[in-house]
Amino acid sequence: APTTSPTATPTATPTANPTAAPTAAPTSSPTTTPTARPTTAPTAAPTVGPSAAPTATPTATPTVFPTAAPTVAPTFPIRCLDLRGGALSNGLYTLADGSRTYCDFTVDGGGWTLVGSIHEHNVNDKCNTRDRWTSCDVTGAGSNAWSDNSTFGSADAATTDDFKSAAYANIAGSDVMIWHVQNGASTDQYVSEARYQYYTTSNFLQDLAPRNLRGIYTGTRSLTPSGRRCGGRMVQDVVWATSSTRSEFYTTEIPPNNMRFNVGPNGRDKIEFSSGTDHSNSIFALCPGTAAMLSCGNHEHVCVGGVMERINSRQSSEFSRKKATNILCVHPLRIFDLYTVSVLTEWDYSGVQCRTCSSREWSAGGRILNSAIFVFVR
């Protein structure tokens, strides 16, 4: 018999009841019991017992040898004028050219450089080796000394011998100053023993080439006689630093006849350079304090240095004016004594002029005879 397939009883799909979300009981925030901050007991600083300072072994100080300061070459002035303005006193100074000379910081603001001195050690000894500024002929070293680069003597002995500094030819200047300083004066006495002091103010050296004394004795003013008289000379006015002795200079030091016949009233307060004379074979380098404004003759009585070629050689020392031939004079107070006559020279070496011979008053004064002529440049 046919088998009946069993009838499958359908299975009901179970109905899922919705599950209610569980109701969470409200949870009260838990009460937080404040936690007490732990009390930290202050920790006492550890008591540190005094420790003995460690004994340091002394370290030997290294020996430091002083370091020599670097050698700096000293700076020397070219001329005394470069030193003016400081609190300096007159005295000897070393110049840039290595020469040592005398500086004056007193006259007219100072700054004067001594470039030479003309000193007469013996007026009777003609043209010897100590007459460094004078020659008996034009080829002599003495006459050339005024225009060349030669040097001789020393500044600290300028009153006992001739002196010519290297500064004579090396420095440039504007003016010239003359001092008459007593023979034998020491360096610290130069000022006090310079009774006569005067200087130019015209800046005339600036117009020369070179701008110093060498520039004076060039060209037509060279110390070569060539028969010239007054021509070629140079005359400059001067101002007196020792004004109290000016009158004395012209009344007791310059021969009266020179003042009368050659210098005249207009020849005072001057310096004459490269001066001819009435003798064609003589020419003088320097006429200090005077100029021949009336006649250029007889300069042998007032000028110094240069070339003196007089035949009788009486003018060949550096102070040519100081010696002449003997003349016969009768003393006016003894004229009644037929056996008494006075034999005098025109120049008395003690400076006593031949006043008894009115026509022969050619004597220079004793102070100027016994003084060196200092020549400064500024």
PDB file of N, CA, C and O in Angstrom, residues 260-320:
ATOM      1  N   ARG A 260     130.012 158.812  12.542  1.00  0.00           N
ATOM      2  CA  ARG A 260     129.983 160.145  11.950  1.00  0.00           C
ATOM      3  C   ARG A 260     130.045 160.107  10.426  1.00  0.00           C
ATOM      4  O   ARG A 260     129.292 160.817   9.744  1.00  0.00           O
ATOM      5  N   PHE A 261     130.914 159.278   9.877  1.00  0.00           N
ATOM      6  CA  PHE A 261     131.182 159.329   8.441  1.00  0.00           C
ATOM      7  C   PHE A 261     130.533 158.210   7.635  1.00  0.00           C
ATOM      8  O   PHE A 261     130.337 158.363   6.424  1.00  0.00           O
ATOM      9  N   ASN A 262     130.222 157.098   8.270  1.00  0.00           N
ATOM     10  CA  ASN A 262     129.728 155.949   7.505  1.00  0.00           C
ATOM     11  C   ASN A 262     128.308 155.522   7.873  1.00  0.00           C
ATOM     12  O   ASN A 262     127.478 155.319   7.000  1.00  0.00           O
ATOM     13  N   VAL A 263     128.054 155.404   9.164  1.00  0.00           N
ATOM     14  CA  VAL A 263     126.759 154.888   9.595  1.00  0.00           C
ATOM     15  C   VAL A 263     125.687 155.966   9.543  1.00  0.00           C
ATOM     16  O   VAL A 263     124.635 155.792   8.921  1.00  0.00           O
ATOM     17  N   GLY A 264     125.947 157.079  10.196  1.00  0.00           N
ATOM     18  CA  GLY A 264     124.976 158.167  10.215  1.00  0.00           C
ATOM     19  C   GLY A 264     123.760 157.820  11.050  1.00  0.00           C
ATOM     20  O   GLY A 264     123.604 156.707  11.551  1.00  0.00           O
ATOM     21  N   PRO A 265     122.851 158.769  11.199  1.00  0.00           N
ATOM     22  CA  PRO A 265     121.662 158.542  12.038  1.00  0.00           C
ATOM     23  C   PRO A 265     120.740 157.460  11.478  1.00  0.00           C
ATOM     24  O   PRO A 265     119.990 156.830  12.228  1.00  0.00           O
ATOM     25  N   ASN A 266     120.779 157.252  10.170  1.00  0.00           N
ATOM     26  CA  ASN A 266     119.890 156.260   9.558  1.00  0.00           C
ATOM     27  C   ASN A 266     120.505 154.871   9.484  1.00  0.00           C
ATOM     28  O   ASN A 266     119.858 153.935   9.013  1.00  0.00           O
ATOM     29  N   GLY A 267     121.757 154.747   9.920  1.00  0.00           N
ATOM     30  CA  GLY A 267     122.409 153.445   9.859  1.00  0.00           C
ATOM     31  C   GLY A 267     122.332 152.670  11.154  1.00  0.00           C
ATOM     32  O   GLY A 267     122.883 151.567  11.250  1.00  0.00           O
ATOM     33  N   ARG A 268     121.656 153.231  12.142  1.00  0.00           N
ATOM     34  CA  ARG A 268     121.467 152.507  13.397  1.00  0.00           C
ATOM     35  C   ARG A 268     120.316 151.517  13.256  1.00  0.00           C
ATOM     36  O   ARG A 268     119.510 151.599  12.340  1.00  0.00           O
ATOM     37  N   ASP A 269     120.236 150.612  14.204  1.00  0.00           N
ATOM     38  CA  ASP A 269     119.133 149.641  14.266  1.00  0.00           C
ATOM     39  C   ASP A 269     119.014 148.835  12.984  1.00  0.00           C
ATOM     40  O   ASP A 269     117.932 148.632  12.437  1.00  0.00           O
ATOM     41  N   LYS A 270     120.168 148.364  12.518  1.00  0.00           N
ATOM     42  CA  LYS A 270     120.194 147.591  11.278  1.00  0.00           C
ATOM     43  C   LYS A 270     121.247 146.487  11.358  1.00  0.00           C
ATOM     44  O   LYS A 270     122.123 146.499  12.223  1.00  0.00           O
ATOM     45  N   ILE A 271     121.147 145.541  10.450  1.00  0.00           N
ATOM     46  CA  ILE A 271     122.200 144.551  10.203  1.00  0.00           C
ATOM     47  C   ILE A 271     122.516 144.629   8.718  1.00  0.00           C
ATOM     48  O   ILE A 271     121.609 144.680   7.876  1.00  0.00           O
ATOM     49  N   GLU A 272     123.801 144.627   8.402  1.00  0.00           N
ATOM     50  CA  GLU A 272     124.217 144.630   7.007  1.00  0.00           C
ATOM     51  C   GLU A 272     124.948 143.325   6.721  1.00  0.00           C
ATOM     52  O   GLU A 272     125.841 142.909   7.463  1.00  0.00           O
ATOM     53  N   PHE A 273     124.554 142.668   5.628  1.00  0.00           N
ATOM     54  CA  PHE A 273     125.169 141.411   5.214  1.00  0.00           C
ATOM     55  C   PHE A 273     125.932 141.618   3.902  1.00  0.00           C
ATOM     56  O   PHE A 273     125.502 142.364   3.033  1.00  0.00           O
ATOM     57  N   SER A 274     127.054 140.906   3.762  1.00  0.00           N
ATOM     58  CA  SER A 274     127.844 140.927   2.532  1.00  0.00           C
ATOM     59  C   SER A 274     128.160 142.348   2.097  1.00  0.00           C
ATOM     60  O   SER A 274     127.699 142.842   1.076  1.00  0.00           O
ATOM     61  N   SER A 275     128.963 142.990   2.896  1.00  0.00           N
ATOM     62  CA  SER A 275     129.230 144.409   2.700  1.00  0.00           C
ATOM     63  C   SER A 275     130.591 144.647   2.068  1.00  0.00           C
ATOM     64  O   SER A 275     131.615 144.174   2.560  1.00  0.00           O
ATOM     65  N   GLY A 276     130.601 145.394   0.987  1.00  0.00           N
ATOM     66  CA  GLY A 276     131.861 145.807   0.372  1.00  0.00           C
ATOM     67  C   GLY A 276     132.469 146.945   1.164  1.00  0.00           C
ATOM     68  O   GLY A 276     131.895 147.456   2.116  1.00  0.00           O
ATOM     69  N   THR A 277     133.654 147.346   0.754  1.00  0.00           N
ATOM     70  CA  THR A 277     134.347 148.412   1.464  1.00  0.00           C
ATOM     71  C   THR A 277     135.120 149.247   0.468  1.00  0.00           C
ATOM     72  O   THR A 277     135.034 149.040  -0.747  1.00  0.00           O
ATOM     73  N   ASP A 278     135.877 150.203   0.961  1.00  0.00           N
ATOM     74  CA  ASP A 278     136.627 151.060   0.055  1.00  0.00           C
ATOM     75  C   ASP A 278     137.922 150.401  -0.404  1.00  0.00           C
ATOM     76  O   ASP A 278     138.720 151.019  -1.094  1.00  0.00           O
ATOM     77  N   HIS A 279     138.127 149.178  -0.019  1.00  0.00           N
ATOM     78  CA  HIS A 279     139.285 148.427  -0.497  1.00  0.00           C
ATOM     79  C   HIS A 279     138.769 147.258  -1.309  1.00  0.00           C
ATOM     80  O   HIS A 279     138.078 146.377  -0.796  1.00  0.00           O
ATOM     81  N   SER A 280     139.081 147.222  -2.579  1.00  0.00           N
ATOM     82  CA  SER A 280     138.455 146.286  -3.511  1.00  0.00           C
ATOM     83  C   SER A 280     138.765 144.828  -3.215  1.00  0.00           C
ATOM     84  O   SER A 280     138.080 143.942  -3.704  1.00  0.00           O
ATOM     85  N   ASN A 281     139.784 144.580  -2.434  1.00  0.00           N
ATOM     86  CA  ASN A 281     140.127 143.190  -2.156  1.00  0.00           C
ATOM     87  C   ASN A 281     139.673 142.746  -0.775  1.00  0.00           C
ATOM     88  O   ASN A 281     140.227 141.814  -0.205  1.00  0.00           O
ATOM     89  N   SER A 282     138.663 143.382  -0.237  1.00  0.00           N
ATOM     90  CA  SER A 282     138.089 142.981   1.046  1.00  0.00           C
ATOM     91  C   SER A 282     136.568 143.044   0.961  1.00  0.00           C
ATOM     92  O   SER A 282     136.004 143.937   0.321  1.00  0.00           O
ATOM     93  N   ILE A 283     135.936 142.083   1.596  1.00  0.00           N
ATOM     94  CA  ILE A 283     134.482 142.087   1.669  1.00  0.00           C
ATOM     95  C   ILE A 283     134.093 141.420   2.982  1.00  0.00           C
ATOM     96  O   ILE A 283     134.712 140.435   3.394  1.00  0.00           O
ATOM     97  N   PHE A 284     133.091 141.954   3.652  1.00  0.00           N
ATOM     98  CA  PHE A 284     132.740 141.510   4.993  1.00  0.00           C
ATOM     99  C   PHE A 284     131.398 140.788   4.992  1.00  0.00           C
ATOM    100  O   PHE A 284     130.467 141.181   4.300  1.00  0.00           O
ATOM    101  N   ALA A 285     131.318 139.751   5.806  1.00  0.00           N
ATOM    102  CA  ALA A 285     130.109 138.936   5.842  1.00  0.00           C
ATOM    103  C   ALA A 285     128.999 139.568   6.657  1.00  0.00           C
ATOM    104  O   ALA A 285     127.827 139.515   6.277  1.00  0.00           O
ATOM    105  N   LEU A 286     129.350 140.185   7.785  1.00  0.00           N
ATOM    106  CA  LEU A 286     128.327 140.631   8.733  1.00  0.00           C
ATOM    107  C   LEU A 286     128.743 141.916   9.425  1.00  0.00           C
ATOM    108  O   LEU A 286     129.844 142.017   9.953  1.00  0.00           O
ATOM    109  N   CYS A 287     127.842 142.895   9.407  1.00  0.00           N
ATOM    110  CA  CYS A 287     128.036 144.152  10.144  1.00  0.00           C
ATOM    111  C   CYS A 287     126.923 144.219  11.185  1.00  0.00           C
ATOM    112  O   CYS A 287     125.807 144.689  10.898  1.00  0.00           O
ATOM    113  N   PRO A 288     127.157 143.734  12.388  1.00  0.00           N
ATOM    114  CA  PRO A 288     126.089 143.641  13.386  1.00  0.00           C
ATOM    115  C   PRO A 288     125.705 144.981  13.987  1.00  0.00           C
ATOM    116  O   PRO A 288     126.543 145.738  14.446  1.00  0.00           O
ATOM    117  N   GLY A 289     124.418 145.291  13.938  1.00  0.00           N
ATOM    118  CA  GLY A 289     123.892 146.490  14.579  1.00  0.00           C
ATOM    119  C   GLY A 289     123.977 147.758  13.766  1.00  0.00           C
ATOM    120  O   GLY A 289     123.409 148.779  14.160  1.00  0.00           O
ATOM    121  N   THR A 290     124.682 147.734  12.635  1.00  0.00           N
ATOM    122  CA  THR A 290     124.858 148.964  11.842  1.00  0.00           C
ATOM    123  C   THR A 290     124.794 148.665  10.354  1.00  0.00           C
ATOM    124  O   THR A 290     124.933 147.518   9.917  1.00  0.00           O
ATOM    125  N   ALA A 291     124.608 149.730   9.599  1.00  0.00           N
ATOM    126  CA  ALA A 291     124.725 149.681   8.143  1.00  0.00           C
ATOM    127  C   ALA A 291     125.331 150.991   7.685  1.00  0.00           C
ATOM    128  O   ALA A 291     125.065 152.050   8.263  1.00  0.00           O
ATOM    129  N   ALA A 292     126.151 150.909   6.667  1.00  0.00           N
ATOM    130  CA  ALA A 292     126.810 152.113   6.157  1.00  0.00           C
ATOM    131  C   ALA A 292     125.846 152.855   5.241  1.00  0.00           C
ATOM    132  O   ALA A 292     125.778 152.596   4.052  1.00  0.00           O
ATOM    133  N   MET A 293     125.109 153.780   5.795  1.00  0.00           N
ATOM    134  CA  MET A 293     124.109 154.518   5.030  1.00  0.00           C
ATOM    135  C   MET A 293     124.663 155.811   4.448  1.00  0.00           C
ATOM    136  O   MET A 293     124.046 156.406   3.563  1.00  0.00           O
ATOM    137  N   LEU A 294     125.832 156.272   4.922  1.00  0.00           N
ATOM    138  CA  LEU A 294     126.451 157.474   4.376  1.00  0.00           C
ATOM    139  C   LEU A 294     127.556 157.128   3.390  1.00  0.00           C
ATOM    140  O   LEU A 294     127.679 157.741   2.331  1.00  0.00           O
ATOM    141  N   SER A 295     128.372 156.175   3.742  1.00  0.00           N
ATOM    142  CA  SER A 295     129.482 155.758   2.897  1.00  0.00           C
ATOM    143  C   SER A 295     129.826 154.319   3.237  1.00  0.00           C
ATOM    144  O   SER A 295     129.784 153.934   4.409  1.00  0.00           O
ATOM    145  N   CYS A 296     130.158 153.515   2.230  1.00  0.00           N
ATOM    146  CA  CYS A 296     130.430 152.101   2.497  1.00  0.00           C
ATOM    147  C   CYS A 296     131.897 151.853   2.812  1.00  0.00           C
ATOM    148  O   CYS A 296     132.308 150.705   2.964  1.00  0.00           O
ATOM    149  N   GLY A 297     132.692 152.889   2.941  1.00  0.00           N
ATOM    150  CA  GLY A 297     134.095 152.696   3.288  1.00  0.00           C
ATOM    151  C   GLY A 297     134.284 152.440   4.770  1.00  0.00           C
ATOM    152  O   GLY A 297     133.377 152.624   5.585  1.00  0.00           O
ATOM    153  N   ASN A 298     135.473 152.011   5.107  1.00  0.00           N
ATOM    154  CA  ASN A 298     135.884 151.837   6.505  1.00  0.00           C
ATOM    155  C   ASN A 298     135.075 150.792   7.259  1.00  0.00           C
ATOM    156  O   ASN A 298     134.930 150.867   8.477  1.00  0.00           O
ATOM    157  N   HIS A 299     134.549 149.808   6.564  1.00  0.00           N
ATOM    158  CA  HIS A 299     133.791 148.766   7.239  1.00  0.00           C
ATOM    159  C   HIS A 299     134.667 147.854   8.084  1.00  0.00           C
ATOM    160  O   HIS A 299     134.154 147.080   8.886  1.00  0.00           O
ATOM    161  N   GLU A 300     135.959 147.934   7.889  1.00  0.00           N
ATOM    162  CA  GLU A 300     136.836 147.110   8.716  1.00  0.00           C
ATOM    163  C   GLU A 300     136.719 147.452  10.193  1.00  0.00           C
ATOM    164  O   GLU A 300     137.149 146.692  11.053  1.00  0.00           O
ATOM    165  N   HIS A 301     136.121 148.579  10.505  1.00  0.00           N
ATOM    166  CA  HIS A 301     135.996 149.012  11.899  1.00  0.00           C
ATOM    167  C   HIS A 301     134.718 148.509  12.566  1.00  0.00           C
ATOM    168  O   HIS A 301     134.586 148.605  13.786  1.00  0.00           O
ATOM    169  N   VAL A 302     133.764 148.038  11.773  1.00  0.00           N
ATOM    170  CA  VAL A 302     132.483 147.650  12.367  1.00  0.00           C
ATOM    171  C   VAL A 302     132.000 146.265  11.934  1.00  0.00           C
ATOM    172  O   VAL A 302     131.033 145.758  12.502  1.00  0.00           O
ATOM    173  N   CYS A 303     132.622 145.659  10.953  1.00  0.00           N
ATOM    174  CA  CYS A 303     132.122 144.397  10.406  1.00  0.00           C
ATOM    175  C   CYS A 303     133.055 143.236  10.743  1.00  0.00           C
ATOM    176  O   CYS A 303     134.197 143.436  11.152  1.00  0.00           O
ATOM    177  N   VAL A 304     132.566 142.018  10.552  1.00  0.00           N
ATOM    178  CA  VAL A 304     133.339 140.823  10.882  1.00  0.00           C
ATOM    179  C   VAL A 304     133.190 139.783   9.781  1.00  0.00           C
ATOM    180  O   VAL A 304     132.227 139.795   9.008  1.00  0.00           O
ATOM    181  N   GLY A 305     134.151 138.852   9.735  1.00  0.00           N
ATOM    182  CA  GLY A 305     134.071 137.709   8.844  1.00  0.00           C
ATOM    183  C   GLY A 305     134.227 138.051   7.383  1.00  0.00           C
ATOM    184  O   GLY A 305     134.201 139.208   6.973  1.00  0.00           O
ATOM    185  N   GLY A 306     134.409 137.013   6.562  1.00  0.00           N
ATOM    186  CA  GLY A 306     134.505 137.207   5.132  1.00  0.00           C
ATOM    187  C   GLY A 306     135.924 137.112   4.613  1.00  0.00           C
ATOM    188  O   GLY A 306     136.707 136.254   5.036  1.00  0.00           O
ATOM    189  N   VAL A 307     136.269 138.013   3.691  1.00  0.00           N
ATOM    190  CA  VAL A 307     137.589 138.001   3.039  1.00  0.00           C
ATOM    191  C   VAL A 307     138.281 139.326   3.313  1.00  0.00           C
ATOM    192  O   VAL A 307     137.754 140.391   2.984  1.00  0.00           O
ATOM    193  N   MET A 308     139.437 139.268   3.923  1.00  0.00           N
ATOM    194  CA  MET A 308     140.235 140.463   4.164  1.00  0.00           C
ATOM    195  C   MET A 308     141.605 140.278   3.515  1.00  0.00           C
ATOM    196  O   MET A 308     142.442 139.554   4.026  1.00  0.00           O
ATOM    197  N   GLU A 309     141.801 140.919   2.396  1.00  0.00           N
ATOM    198  CA  GLU A 309     143.058 140.785   1.668  1.00  0.00           C
ATOM    199  C   GLU A 309     143.876 142.072   1.696  1.00  0.00           C
ATOM    200  O   GLU A 309     144.589 142.378   0.749  1.00  0.00           O
ATOM    201  N   ARG A 310     143.765 142.810   2.773  1.00  0.00           N
ATOM    202  CA  ARG A 310     144.562 144.020   2.866  1.00  0.00           C
ATOM    203  C   ARG A 310     146.041 143.677   2.775  1.00  0.00           C
ATOM    204  O   ARG A 310     146.514 142.703   3.373  1.00  0.00           O
ATOM    205  N   ILE A 311     146.772 144.469   2.047  1.00  0.00           N
ATOM    206  CA  ILE A 311     148.187 144.189   1.817  1.00  0.00           C
ATOM    207  C   ILE A 311     148.964 144.115   3.118  1.00  0.00           C
ATOM    208  O   ILE A 311     149.839 143.277   3.299  1.00  0.00           O
ATOM    209  N   ASN A 312     148.611 144.971   4.055  1.00  0.00           N
ATOM    210  CA  ASN A 312     149.355 144.960   5.313  1.00  0.00           C
ATOM    211  C   ASN A 312     148.777 143.954   6.317  1.00  0.00           C
ATOM    212  O   ASN A 312     149.232 143.879   7.449  1.00  0.00           O
ATOM    213  N   SER A 313     147.775 143.184   5.887  1.00  0.00           N
ATOM    214  CA  SER A 313     147.202 142.088   6.681  1.00  0.00           C
ATOM    215  C   SER A 313     146.675 142.528   8.035  1.00  0.00           C
ATOM    216  O   SER A 313     146.507 141.711   8.930  1.00  0.00           O
ATOM    217  N   ARG A 314     146.388 143.776   8.194  1.00  0.00           N
ATOM    218  CA  ARG A 314     145.914 144.205   9.515  1.00  0.00           C
ATOM    219  C   ARG A 314     144.442 143.889   9.710  1.00  0.00           C
ATOM    220  O   ARG A 314     143.916 144.066  10.790  1.00  0.00           O
ATOM    221  N   GLN A 315     143.759 143.408   8.655  1.00  0.00           N
ATOM    222  CA  GLN A 315     142.329 143.161   8.756  1.00  0.00           C
ATOM    223  C   GLN A 315     141.973 141.688   8.623  1.00  0.00           C
ATOM    224  O   GLN A 315     140.883 141.351   8.236  1.00  0.00           O
ATOM    225  N   SER A 316     142.867 140.824   8.902  1.00  0.00           N
ATOM    226  CA  SER A 316     142.626 139.420   8.593  1.00  0.00           C
ATOM    227  C   SER A 316     142.293 138.553   9.798  1.00  0.00           C
ATOM    228  O   SER A 316     142.364 137.339   9.718  1.00  0.00           O
ATOM    229  N   SER A 317     141.942 139.166  10.896  1.00  0.00           N
ATOM    230  CA  SER A 317     141.367 138.386  11.985  1.00  0.00           C
ATOM    231  C   SER A 317     139.855 138.519  11.857  1.00  0.00           C
ATOM    232  O   SER A 317     139.357 139.293  11.054  1.00  0.00           O
ATOM    233  N   GLU A 318     139.101 137.766  12.638  1.00  0.00           N
ATOM    234  CA  GLU A 318     137.658 137.809  12.457  1.00  0.00           C
ATOM    235  C   GLU A 318     137.049 139.114  12.922  1.00  0.00           C
ATOM    236  O   GLU A 318     136.041 139.547  12.373  1.00  0.00           O
ATOM    237  N   PHE A 319     137.656 139.748  13.907  1.00  0.00           N
ATOM    238  CA  PHE A 319     137.230 141.083  14.298  1.00  0.00           C
ATOM    239  C   PHE A 319     138.229 142.062  13.691  1.00  0.00           C
ATOM    240  O   PHE A 319     139.071 142.635  14.367  1.00  0.00           O
ATOM    241  N   SER A 320     138.104 142.256  12.411  1.00  0.00           N
ATOM    242  CA  SER A 320     139.109 143.045  11.686  1.00  0.00           C
ATOM    243  C   SER A 320     139.216 144.465  12.204  1.00  0.00           C
ATOM    244  O   SER A 320     140.258 145.100  12.107  1.00  0.00           O
TER     245      SER A 320
END
